């Protein structure tokens, strides 16, 4: 039995009476007995249970074990998700008001980190990938080009794998970043299972990244909110990183979550390779059968993450949302998400053969159904979101958030500066970020998504948030520059 969990259970069964937090006091009457098991081991940092923010005992040992498993110099347990690891990583390597080179398809936590540190952002635009036109890899050449032109960049940040499982050439990107003396942060939130079996991509810390973040809860047997932050190399100041972890992580880390991380590491260490190989085998068998389909297909590409299954309909006969709804309502299969053209299933080493076979059967049956109906005629109306650097950045996210804002009708937003993110979710890549000018093309695209009934974050009852007026925005920008020059 895992050491931390064992100690928690021993403590639960001891006669120690809790005159300390948490307030449920491990009393079975708390929550009316529901979740009694979890409440019983939900302790705080009492004697003998170490302190996450200054680990010297069991938590230090567990974090060391995680570092060894992933090949990192140091690893930190995160109980506030990858989000707090990303915020800490960005803050540790970028000085206030500095410049960051980041992929446009980064998760919102990277944007929030950029906001908090008042960063200037230069974007790396990922290639569009596959028939579904999802955001794909960031090319090493684009990183090299940007670093050559922008000596003030303080760090490079990419997301690999993407939500859809596409990986970038992290090794090459790390080599380039290091040639220019810059640290590379890889948001590998979806790749906690990487590097344990040869059919899956290698993990980014082993490929040379300086800071790597894994959401254990996304693809591994661990509870929601659990994640890891790994650090290696000489470009990251550990003291600064730990300071930011103390800022962004709760001061009351949950021992239930940490016991779950420990048990996840146990499973990974003991049987991760074998379980991942078995999963790949079952997935490949499903792919083989679905390959015979005429309409309902699974996107395939060498080198992508086998845990992601992208299901789409040939010729756009069914939109992502339709596929998602049919799988949910007719087959009781709950997908992770639906995007314009596809729906996405996440597999993990804890999937059962029976579960994957249910998906396979549904996809074969749906194909027969599409074939037998009128919808098999071509009708591809989906326009993939454009992520190509067409937006003019007028001010930083920080400056935009600190400026006066107002709401205007979407069609009146042309020429105005966005005051909030506007994105399709998923995938959540901003069509406009705060501080960017909304041109005719973007407004036209947003209007067409609205007409298609696609939900857009950042539009409420037909209105968007923009900087109050051009005069005000200009005045704010001048004021900010003056303050910056003075400091
Ligand atoms: C690419 C990516 N990075 C980071 C996160 C944040 O992870 P967490 O939910 O563990 O905070 C997510 C969440 O969906 C994500 O998709």
Short mmCIF file of C-alpha atoms and ligand atoms in Angstrom, two decimals:
data_model
loop_
_atom_site.label_atom_id
_atom_site.label_comp_id
_atom_site.label_asym_id
_atom_site.label_seq_id
_atom_site.Cartn_x
_atom_site.Cartn_y
_atom_site.Cartn_z
CA UNK A 1 0.00 0.00 0.00
CA UNK A 2 1.24 3.50 -0.80
CA UNK A 3 3.13 5.04 2.14
CA UNK A 4 1.28 8.36 2.45
CA UNK A 5 -2.11 6.71 2.11
CA UNK A 6 -1.12 4.06 4.66
CA UNK A 7 -0.11 6.74 7.17
CA UNK A 8 -3.33 8.65 6.59
CA UNK A 9 -5.42 5.54 7.23
CA UNK A 10 -3.38 4.67 10.35
CA UNK A 11 -3.98 8.17 11.63
CA UNK A 12 -7.68 7.95 10.83
CA UNK A 13 -7.90 4.77 12.91
CA UNK A 14 -5.86 6.15 15.81
CA UNK A 15 -7.32 7.83 18.91
CA UNK A 16 -5.95 11.29 18.12
CA UNK A 17 -8.73 13.85 18.47
CA UNK A 18 -8.51 16.75 15.95
CA UNK A 19 -8.42 20.22 17.54
CA UNK A 20 -7.32 21.54 14.16
CA UNK A 21 -8.56 22.08 10.61
CA UNK A 22 -10.40 20.87 8.57
CA UNK A 23 -13.69 21.70 10.21
CA UNK A 24 -15.40 18.46 9.27
CA UNK A 25 -13.27 16.92 12.07
CA UNK A 26 -13.36 13.56 10.30
CA UNK A 27 -16.77 13.18 11.90
CA UNK A 28 -18.88 10.73 9.86
CA UNK A 29 -21.84 13.07 10.33
CA UNK A 30 -20.07 15.65 8.16
CA UNK A 31 -21.64 15.74 4.70
CA UNK A 32 -24.20 13.33 6.16
CA UNK A 33 -21.86 10.41 5.74
CA UNK A 34 -21.39 10.93 2.01
CA UNK A 35 -17.72 10.65 0.99
CA UNK A 36 -16.92 9.30 4.47
CA UNK A 37 -13.77 7.58 3.14
CA UNK A 38 -12.39 10.82 1.73
CA UNK A 39 -13.28 12.83 4.85
CA UNK A 40 -11.57 10.25 7.05
CA UNK A 41 -8.17 10.81 5.45
CA UNK A 42 -8.58 14.52 4.73
CA UNK A 43 -5.91 15.92 7.04
CA UNK A 44 -4.02 19.16 7.14
CA UNK A 45 -0.28 19.64 7.76
CA UNK A 46 -0.13 18.13 11.22
CA UNK A 47 2.98 16.62 12.81
CA UNK A 48 4.44 13.80 10.78
CA UNK A 49 2.72 14.67 7.52
CA UNK A 50 5.27 17.11 6.11
CA UNK A 51 4.53 20.49 4.45
CA UNK A 52 4.15 20.83 0.71
CA UNK A 53 5.60 24.35 0.71
CA UNK A 54 8.71 23.22 2.57
CA UNK A 55 8.84 19.50 2.01
CA UNK A 56 11.37 17.61 4.11
CA UNK A 57 9.77 14.24 4.78
CA UNK A 58 7.32 12.04 2.96
CA UNK A 59 6.27 14.70 0.43
CA UNK A 60 9.91 15.40 -0.42
CA UNK A 61 10.44 11.68 -1.03
CA UNK A 62 7.36 11.42 -3.24
CA UNK A 63 8.35 14.46 -5.29
CA UNK A 64 11.85 12.98 -5.71
CA UNK A 65 10.29 9.76 -6.91
CA UNK A 66 8.23 11.70 -9.48
CA UNK A 67 11.38 13.51 -10.65
CA UNK A 68 13.19 10.19 -11.12
CA UNK A 69 10.24 8.69 -13.01
CA UNK A 70 10.10 11.59 -15.47
CA UNK A 71 13.84 12.28 -15.61
CA UNK A 72 13.62 15.77 -14.11
CA UNK A 73 16.14 17.43 -11.78
CA UNK A 74 13.30 18.50 -9.50
CA UNK A 75 9.54 17.92 -9.47
CA UNK A 76 6.81 19.69 -7.50
CA UNK A 77 3.38 18.31 -6.60
CA UNK A 78 0.58 20.63 -7.68
CA UNK A 79 -2.86 20.52 -6.10
CA UNK A 80 -4.30 23.47 -8.03
CA UNK A 81 -4.00 21.81 -11.43
CA UNK A 82 -1.53 22.55 -14.21
CA UNK A 83 -2.92 26.07 -14.05
CA UNK A 84 -0.88 26.98 -10.96
CA UNK A 85 2.23 25.30 -12.41
CA UNK A 86 1.92 27.32 -15.59
CA UNK A 87 1.36 30.59 -13.71
CA UNK A 88 4.43 29.86 -11.56
CA UNK A 89 6.59 28.83 -14.52
CA UNK A 90 5.73 31.94 -16.56
CA UNK A 91 6.25 34.22 -13.59
CA UNK A 92 9.57 32.62 -12.65
CA UNK A 93 11.21 33.09 -16.04
CA UNK A 94 9.67 36.36 -17.31
CA UNK A 95 10.36 39.65 -15.58
CA UNK A 96 7.56 42.19 -15.23
CA UNK A 97 6.90 43.90 -18.55
CA UNK A 98 9.23 41.53 -20.43
CA UNK A 99 8.60 39.75 -23.71
CA UNK A 100 7.49 36.15 -24.15
CA UNK A 101 7.45 34.08 -27.30
CA UNK A 102 4.38 31.88 -27.01
CA UNK A 103 2.23 29.63 -29.16
CA UNK A 104 -1.11 31.17 -30.03
CA UNK A 105 -2.84 27.92 -29.04
CA UNK A 106 -1.66 28.12 -25.43
CA UNK A 107 -4.15 27.46 -22.64
CA UNK A 108 -5.73 30.49 -20.98
CA UNK A 109 -3.50 30.05 -17.92
CA UNK A 110 -0.50 31.07 -20.06
CA UNK A 111 -2.37 34.20 -21.13
CA UNK A 112 -3.26 34.85 -17.51
CA UNK A 113 0.41 34.50 -16.55
CA UNK A 114 1.26 37.01 -19.27
CA UNK A 115 -1.37 39.35 -17.86
CA UNK A 116 -0.10 39.11 -14.30
CA UNK A 117 3.49 39.77 -15.37
CA UNK A 118 2.36 42.52 -17.80
CA UNK A 119 4.19 40.75 -20.62
CA UNK A 120 4.49 41.77 -24.23
CA UNK A 121 3.60 38.74 -26.34
CA UNK A 122 5.00 37.61 -29.66
CA UNK A 123 3.03 34.67 -31.03
CA UNK A 124 4.12 31.45 -32.66
CA UNK A 125 1.35 30.21 -34.94
CA UNK A 126 0.87 26.43 -35.04
CA UNK A 127 0.30 24.62 -38.31
CA UNK A 128 -3.28 23.50 -38.95
CA UNK A 129 -3.43 19.75 -38.67
CA UNK A 130 -5.32 16.93 -40.39
CA UNK A 131 -8.71 16.88 -42.08
CA UNK A 132 -10.24 18.52 -39.02
CA UNK A 133 -7.90 21.50 -39.16
CA UNK A 134 -7.08 21.42 -35.48
CA UNK A 135 -4.12 23.41 -34.15
CA UNK A 136 -1.04 21.30 -34.75
CA UNK A 137 2.69 21.59 -34.14
CA UNK A 138 4.81 24.69 -33.75
CA UNK A 139 7.66 24.52 -36.25
CA UNK A 140 11.21 24.88 -34.90
CA UNK A 141 12.01 27.24 -37.82
CA UNK A 142 9.41 29.73 -36.62
CA UNK A 143 10.98 29.68 -33.13
CA UNK A 144 14.44 30.29 -34.61
CA UNK A 145 13.17 33.13 -36.83
CA UNK A 146 11.51 34.91 -33.91
CA UNK A 147 14.46 34.50 -31.54
CA UNK A 148 16.84 35.85 -34.15
CA UNK A 149 14.68 38.97 -34.59
CA UNK A 150 13.76 39.55 -30.94
CA UNK A 151 16.70 39.53 -28.53
CA UNK A 152 14.45 40.76 -25.69
CA UNK A 153 12.44 37.50 -25.57
CA UNK A 154 12.80 36.02 -22.07
CA UNK A 155 11.21 32.62 -22.57
CA UNK A 156 9.56 30.37 -25.15
CA UNK A 157 6.27 28.63 -24.32
CA UNK A 158 4.52 25.97 -26.37
CA UNK A 159 1.71 23.47 -25.83
CA UNK A 160 2.72 19.94 -26.74
CA UNK A 161 0.74 17.77 -27.08
CA UNK A 162 -2.23 19.84 -28.15
CA UNK A 163 -5.70 18.95 -26.89
CA UNK A 164 -5.93 16.73 -29.99
CA UNK A 165 -2.64 14.94 -29.24
CA UNK A 166 -0.34 16.60 -31.78
CA UNK A 167 3.24 16.99 -30.59
CA UNK A 168 5.89 19.50 -31.67
CA UNK A 169 9.54 18.70 -32.19
CA UNK A 170 10.40 19.65 -28.61
CA UNK A 171 14.00 18.51 -28.87
CA UNK A 172 14.75 20.83 -31.78
CA UNK A 173 12.82 23.72 -30.21
CA UNK A 174 14.69 23.25 -26.90
CA UNK A 175 18.04 23.24 -28.73
CA UNK A 176 17.14 26.45 -30.55
CA UNK A 177 15.87 28.17 -27.40
CA UNK A 178 19.06 27.19 -25.56
CA UNK A 179 21.27 28.41 -28.40
CA UNK A 180 19.81 31.85 -27.66
CA UNK A 181 20.07 31.32 -23.90
CA UNK A 182 16.27 31.21 -23.37
CA UNK A 183 14.34 28.71 -21.25
CA UNK A 184 11.65 26.59 -22.89
CA UNK A 185 8.38 25.94 -21.04
CA UNK A 186 6.31 23.07 -22.39
CA UNK A 187 2.70 22.86 -21.33
CA UNK A 188 2.45 19.07 -21.52
CA UNK A 189 -0.74 19.03 -19.46
CA UNK A 190 -2.18 16.32 -21.72
CA UNK A 191 1.00 14.22 -21.81
CA UNK A 192 1.55 12.96 -18.24
CA UNK A 193 1.68 9.44 -19.68
CA UNK A 194 4.45 10.28 -22.18
CA UNK A 195 7.80 8.53 -22.02
CA UNK A 196 6.63 5.30 -20.39
CA UNK A 197 6.11 3.13 -23.46
CA UNK A 198 7.72 3.20 -26.90
CA UNK A 199 4.46 3.73 -28.85
CA UNK A 200 3.83 7.03 -27.08
CA UNK A 201 5.79 10.27 -27.51
CA UNK A 202 8.77 10.98 -25.23
CA UNK A 203 8.19 13.39 -22.35
CA UNK A 204 9.46 16.93 -22.88
CA UNK A 205 11.75 17.11 -19.87
CA UNK A 206 13.79 14.27 -21.40
CA UNK A 207 13.74 16.14 -24.71
CA UNK A 208 15.48 19.12 -23.13
CA UNK A 209 12.70 21.50 -22.00
CA UNK A 210 13.48 23.51 -18.87
CA UNK A 211 10.02 23.57 -17.32
CA UNK A 212 7.32 21.00 -18.05
CA UNK A 213 3.82 20.83 -16.62
CA UNK A 214 1.73 17.63 -16.48
CA UNK A 215 -1.91 17.39 -15.43
CA UNK A 216 -1.89 13.94 -13.84
CA UNK A 217 -5.66 14.06 -13.73
CA UNK A 218 -6.08 14.41 -17.50
CA UNK A 219 -4.68 11.11 -18.77
CA UNK A 220 -3.53 9.18 -15.70
CA UNK A 221 -5.25 7.53 -12.72
CA UNK A 222 -5.22 10.56 -10.44
CA UNK A 223 -7.84 12.86 -8.96
CA UNK A 224 -9.01 16.08 -10.57
CA UNK A 225 -6.71 19.04 -9.83
CA UNK A 226 -3.56 16.92 -9.42
CA UNK A 227 -0.57 17.88 -11.54
CA UNK A 228 3.24 18.04 -11.60
CA UNK A 229 5.75 20.75 -12.41
CA UNK A 230 9.21 19.57 -13.48
CA UNK A 231 12.33 21.68 -13.77
CA UNK A 232 15.76 20.91 -15.24
CA UNK A 233 18.82 22.83 -16.48
CA UNK A 234 20.47 26.05 -15.34
CA UNK A 235 18.16 28.64 -16.91
CA UNK A 236 15.46 28.61 -14.23
CA UNK A 237 15.97 30.16 -10.81
CA UNK A 238 14.58 27.50 -8.41
CA UNK A 239 14.15 30.01 -5.57
CA UNK A 240 11.99 32.25 -7.72
CA UNK A 241 9.99 29.30 -9.00
CA UNK A 242 9.29 28.12 -5.45
CA UNK A 243 8.32 31.65 -4.40
CA UNK A 244 5.68 31.72 -7.13
CA UNK A 245 4.47 28.22 -6.22
CA UNK A 246 3.88 29.52 -2.70
CA UNK A 247 1.90 32.40 -4.19
CA UNK A 248 -0.23 30.41 -6.63
CA UNK A 249 -0.76 27.17 -4.67
CA UNK A 250 -3.17 26.95 -1.80
CA UNK A 251 -1.66 27.09 1.68
CA UNK A 252 -3.90 24.14 2.63
CA UNK A 253 -3.01 21.40 0.14
CA UNK A 254 -5.36 18.44 0.20
CA UNK A 255 -3.83 15.19 1.46
CA UNK A 256 -6.54 13.28 -0.35
CA UNK A 257 -5.21 14.74 -3.62
CA UNK A 258 -1.59 14.09 -2.64
CA UNK A 259 -2.39 10.49 -1.69
CA UNK A 260 -4.01 10.12 -5.09
CA UNK A 261 -0.83 11.43 -6.77
CA UNK A 262 1.24 8.95 -4.79
CA UNK A 263 -0.99 6.09 -5.86
CA UNK A 264 -0.81 7.30 -9.48
CA UNK A 265 3.01 7.21 -9.31
CA UNK A 266 2.81 3.68 -7.87
CA UNK A 267 0.68 2.47 -10.77
CA UNK A 268 2.89 4.22 -13.33
CA UNK A 269 6.04 2.73 -11.83
CA UNK A 270 4.68 -0.77 -11.39
CA UNK A 271 2.55 -1.31 -14.46
CA UNK A 272 2.48 1.87 -16.56
CA UNK A 273 4.41 0.40 -19.49
CA UNK A 274 2.30 -2.71 -19.63
CA UNK A 275 -1.00 -0.88 -19.30
CA UNK A 276 -0.06 1.63 -22.00
CA UNK A 277 0.96 -1.16 -24.37
CA UNK A 278 -2.36 -2.91 -23.77
CA UNK A 279 -4.29 0.30 -24.39
CA UNK A 280 -2.43 0.85 -27.67
CA UNK A 281 -3.29 -2.68 -28.74
CA UNK A 282 -7.02 -2.27 -28.04
CA UNK A 283 -7.06 1.16 -29.68
CA UNK A 284 -5.31 -0.15 -32.80
CA UNK A 285 -7.86 -2.93 -33.12
CA UNK A 286 -10.66 -0.36 -33.02
CA UNK A 287 -8.85 1.77 -35.63
CA UNK A 288 -8.47 -1.22 -37.92
CA UNK A 289 -12.22 -1.88 -37.89
CA UNK A 290 -13.21 1.80 -38.23
CA UNK A 291 -10.85 2.18 -41.20
CA UNK A 292 -13.39 0.15 -43.21
CA UNK A 293 -16.04 2.85 -42.62
CA UNK A 294 -17.15 5.11 -45.45
CA UNK A 295 -18.19 8.16 -43.44
CA UNK A 296 -17.44 7.98 -39.73
CA UNK A 297 -13.69 8.03 -39.35
CA UNK A 298 -10.86 8.43 -36.89
CA UNK A 299 -8.04 10.84 -37.70
CA UNK A 300 -4.67 9.06 -37.88
CA UNK A 301 -1.14 10.35 -37.94
CA UNK A 302 2.17 8.79 -37.01
CA UNK A 303 3.72 10.24 -33.86
CA UNK A 304 0.56 11.68 -32.29
CA UNK A 305 -0.72 10.65 -28.86
CA UNK A 306 -2.59 7.32 -29.04
CA UNK A 307 -4.73 8.44 -26.08
CA UNK A 308 -6.61 10.92 -28.28
CA UNK A 309 -9.30 9.63 -30.63
CA UNK A 310 -10.52 12.29 -33.06
CA UNK A 311 -13.77 11.19 -34.63
CA UNK A 312 -15.07 13.01 -37.68
CA UNK A 313 -17.53 12.48 -40.51
CA UNK A 314 -16.15 12.33 -44.04
CA UNK A 315 -17.20 15.31 -46.19
CA UNK A 316 -18.64 17.06 -43.15
CA UNK A 317 -21.81 14.93 -43.30
CA UNK A 318 -22.12 15.38 -39.54
CA UNK A 319 -20.62 18.25 -37.54
CA UNK A 320 -18.57 17.64 -34.39
CA UNK A 321 -21.52 18.62 -32.22
CA UNK A 322 -23.82 16.13 -34.03
CA UNK A 323 -21.34 13.30 -33.50
CA UNK A 324 -20.97 14.25 -29.85
CA UNK A 325 -24.74 14.32 -29.30
CA UNK A 326 -25.41 11.01 -31.09
CA UNK A 327 -22.67 9.24 -29.13
CA UNK A 328 -24.03 10.66 -25.91
CA UNK A 329 -27.74 10.21 -26.42
CA UNK A 330 -27.97 7.02 -28.46
CA UNK A 331 -24.97 5.14 -27.09
CA UNK A 332 -24.42 6.74 -23.67
CA UNK A 333 -20.80 7.45 -24.56
CA UNK A 334 -19.68 10.79 -23.10
CA UNK A 335 -16.99 12.39 -25.24
CA UNK A 336 -14.44 14.90 -23.90
CA UNK A 337 -15.49 17.65 -26.28
CA UNK A 338 -16.90 18.61 -29.66
CA UNK A 339 -15.24 21.08 -32.01
CA UNK A 340 -16.48 22.32 -35.38
CA UNK A 341 -15.65 19.26 -37.41
CA UNK A 342 -14.91 16.55 -34.86
CA UNK A 343 -15.56 15.10 -31.47
CA UNK A 344 -12.74 13.93 -29.21
CA UNK A 345 -12.53 10.87 -26.98
CA UNK A 346 -9.76 10.64 -24.39
CA UNK A 347 -8.40 7.19 -23.60
CA UNK A 348 -6.23 6.31 -20.64
CA UNK A 349 -4.43 3.28 -19.29
CA UNK A 350 -7.43 2.73 -17.01
CA UNK A 351 -9.92 2.26 -19.85
CA UNK A 352 -11.60 -1.10 -20.08
CA UNK A 353 -11.65 -3.21 -23.20
CA UNK A 354 -15.44 -3.27 -22.95
CA UNK A 355 -15.61 0.56 -22.96
CA UNK A 356 -13.45 0.91 -26.07
CA UNK A 357 -15.37 -1.85 -27.83
CA UNK A 358 -18.62 0.03 -27.14
CA UNK A 359 -17.15 3.06 -28.93
CA UNK A 360 -16.00 0.89 -31.83
CA UNK A 361 -19.44 -0.68 -32.20
CA UNK A 362 -21.12 2.72 -32.12
CA UNK A 363 -18.83 4.12 -34.83
CA UNK A 364 -19.48 1.12 -37.10
CA UNK A 365 -23.23 1.37 -36.58
CA UNK A 366 -23.28 5.15 -37.13
CA UNK A 367 -21.47 4.65 -40.43
CA UNK A 368 -24.18 2.28 -41.65
CA UNK A 369 -26.82 4.76 -40.58
CA UNK A 370 -25.20 7.70 -42.43
CA UNK A 371 -24.84 5.53 -45.54
CA UNK A 372 -28.53 4.66 -45.49
CA UNK A 373 -29.73 8.26 -45.22
CA UNK A 374 -29.74 11.44 -47.26
CA UNK A 375 -27.07 13.10 -45.16
CA UNK A 376 -24.44 10.99 -46.92
CA UNK A 377 -24.48 13.66 -49.65
CA UNK A 378 -21.64 16.14 -49.39
CA UNK A 379 -22.40 19.24 -47.30
CA UNK A 380 -19.28 20.67 -45.80
CA UNK A 381 -20.14 24.07 -44.36
CA UNK A 382 -17.49 24.21 -41.65
CA UNK A 383 -14.89 26.97 -41.78
CA UNK A 384 -11.91 26.26 -39.52
CA UNK A 385 -10.94 29.12 -37.21
CA UNK A 386 -8.08 31.16 -38.61
CA UNK A 387 -4.98 31.34 -36.41
CA UNK A 388 -2.49 33.12 -38.57
CA UNK A 389 -1.28 36.35 -37.04
CA UNK A 390 -3.65 38.69 -38.81
CA UNK A 391 -4.49 40.61 -35.62
CA UNK A 392 -2.75 43.89 -34.89
CA UNK A 393 -1.65 44.08 -31.25
CA UNK A 394 -2.25 47.61 -30.05
CA UNK A 395 -1.51 47.13 -26.35
CA UNK A 396 -0.62 44.35 -23.91
CA UNK A 397 -3.27 42.24 -22.19
CA UNK A 398 -2.45 44.04 -18.94
CA UNK A 399 -2.94 47.48 -20.51
CA UNK A 400 -6.21 46.35 -22.08
CA UNK A 401 -7.54 44.92 -18.81
CA UNK A 402 -6.61 48.08 -16.95
CA UNK A 403 -8.30 50.36 -19.52
CA UNK A 404 -11.92 51.49 -19.43
CA UNK A 405 -14.25 49.04 -21.19
CA UNK A 406 -17.65 49.13 -22.80
CA UNK A 407 -20.00 46.76 -24.60
CA UNK A 408 -20.83 47.23 -28.27
CA UNK A 409 -22.80 45.15 -30.72
CA UNK A 410 -20.58 42.72 -32.55
CA UNK A 411 -20.99 44.34 -35.96
CA UNK A 412 -20.07 47.72 -34.46
CA UNK A 413 -16.83 46.34 -33.08
CA UNK A 414 -14.96 46.75 -36.34
CA UNK A 415 -11.79 48.82 -35.78
CA UNK A 416 -12.20 48.73 -31.98
CA UNK A 417 -9.72 47.15 -29.56
CA UNK A 418 -10.81 43.94 -27.83
CA UNK A 419 -11.02 44.19 -24.04
CA UNK A 420 -11.68 40.47 -23.43
CA UNK A 421 -10.76 37.18 -25.06
CA UNK A 422 -13.01 36.04 -27.88
CA UNK A 423 -12.74 32.36 -28.68
CA UNK A 424 -14.53 29.24 -29.76
CA UNK A 425 -14.45 26.80 -26.85
CA UNK A 426 -13.17 24.27 -27.49
CA UNK A 427 -10.47 24.60 -28.71
CA UNK A 428 -10.21 27.88 -26.79
CA UNK A 429 -7.60 29.49 -29.03
CA UNK A 430 -8.33 33.21 -29.01
CA UNK A 431 -9.70 34.66 -32.23
CA UNK A 432 -8.94 37.93 -30.50
CA UNK A 433 -7.03 38.62 -27.29
CA UNK A 434 -7.41 41.75 -25.15
CA UNK A 435 -5.44 44.58 -26.72
CA UNK A 436 -5.90 43.37 -30.31
CA UNK A 437 -7.70 45.39 -32.96
CA UNK A 438 -10.84 43.78 -34.34
CA UNK A 439 -10.70 44.09 -38.10
CA UNK A 440 -13.40 43.49 -40.69
CA UNK A 441 -12.25 39.94 -41.36
CA UNK A 442 -12.50 38.83 -37.72
CA UNK A 443 -15.87 40.50 -37.19
CA UNK A 444 -17.14 38.84 -40.41
CA UNK A 445 -15.90 35.45 -39.20
CA UNK A 446 -17.52 35.92 -35.78
CA UNK A 447 -20.82 36.90 -37.39
CA UNK A 448 -20.74 33.77 -39.54
CA UNK A 449 -20.08 31.57 -36.47
CA UNK A 450 -23.03 33.25 -34.77
CA UNK A 451 -25.25 32.51 -37.76
CA UNK A 452 -24.20 28.84 -37.57
CA UNK A 453 -25.25 28.81 -33.92
CA UNK A 454 -21.73 28.09 -32.69
CA UNK A 455 -21.13 29.19 -29.13
CA UNK A 456 -18.46 31.86 -28.83
CA UNK A 457 -16.92 32.84 -25.52
CA UNK A 458 -16.61 36.60 -25.19
CA UNK A 459 -19.88 37.42 -26.96
CA UNK A 460 -22.87 38.00 -24.73
CA UNK A 461 -26.29 38.67 -26.19
CA UNK A 462 -24.69 39.77 -29.45
CA UNK A 463 -22.27 42.20 -27.72
CA UNK A 464 -18.51 42.20 -27.16
CA UNK A 465 -16.32 44.10 -24.71
CA UNK A 466 -14.02 46.70 -26.23
CA UNK A 467 -11.73 49.43 -24.92
CA UNK A 468 -13.87 52.43 -24.08
CA UNK A 469 -12.85 54.67 -26.89
CA UNK A 470 -9.81 55.35 -28.98
CA UNK A 471 -8.96 58.56 -27.10
CA UNK A 472 -9.09 56.85 -23.76
CA UNK A 473 -7.06 53.89 -25.01
CA UNK A 474 -4.38 56.15 -26.41
CA UNK A 475 -4.20 58.15 -23.21
CA UNK A 476 -3.88 54.96 -21.16
CA UNK A 477 -1.10 53.67 -23.39
CA UNK A 478 0.86 56.91 -23.05
CA UNK A 479 0.36 56.91 -19.29
CA UNK A 480 1.58 53.30 -19.02
CA UNK A 481 4.68 54.06 -21.11
CA UNK A 482 5.46 57.06 -18.93
CA UNK A 483 5.14 55.04 -15.75
CA UNK A 484 7.33 52.30 -17.24
CA UNK A 485 9.98 54.81 -18.35
CA UNK A 486 10.06 56.36 -14.92
CA UNK A 487 10.46 53.01 -13.10
C1 LIG B 1 -3.30 22.50 -22.75
C2 LIG B 1 -3.78 22.74 -21.35
N1 LIG B 1 -2.94 23.29 -20.46
C3 LIG B 1 -3.31 23.55 -19.20
C4 LIG B 1 -4.57 23.24 -18.76
C5 LIG B 1 -4.93 23.53 -17.33
O1 LIG B 1 -4.92 22.32 -16.62
P1 LIG B 1 -5.61 22.13 -15.19
O2 LIG B 1 -7.05 21.92 -15.46
O3 LIG B 1 -4.93 20.90 -14.65
O4 LIG B 1 -5.34 23.34 -14.39
C6 LIG B 1 -5.50 22.67 -19.64
C7 LIG B 1 -6.86 22.36 -19.20
O5 LIG B 1 -7.72 21.94 -19.91
C8 LIG B 1 -5.10 22.41 -20.98
O6 LIG B 1 -5.93 21.87 -21.87
#
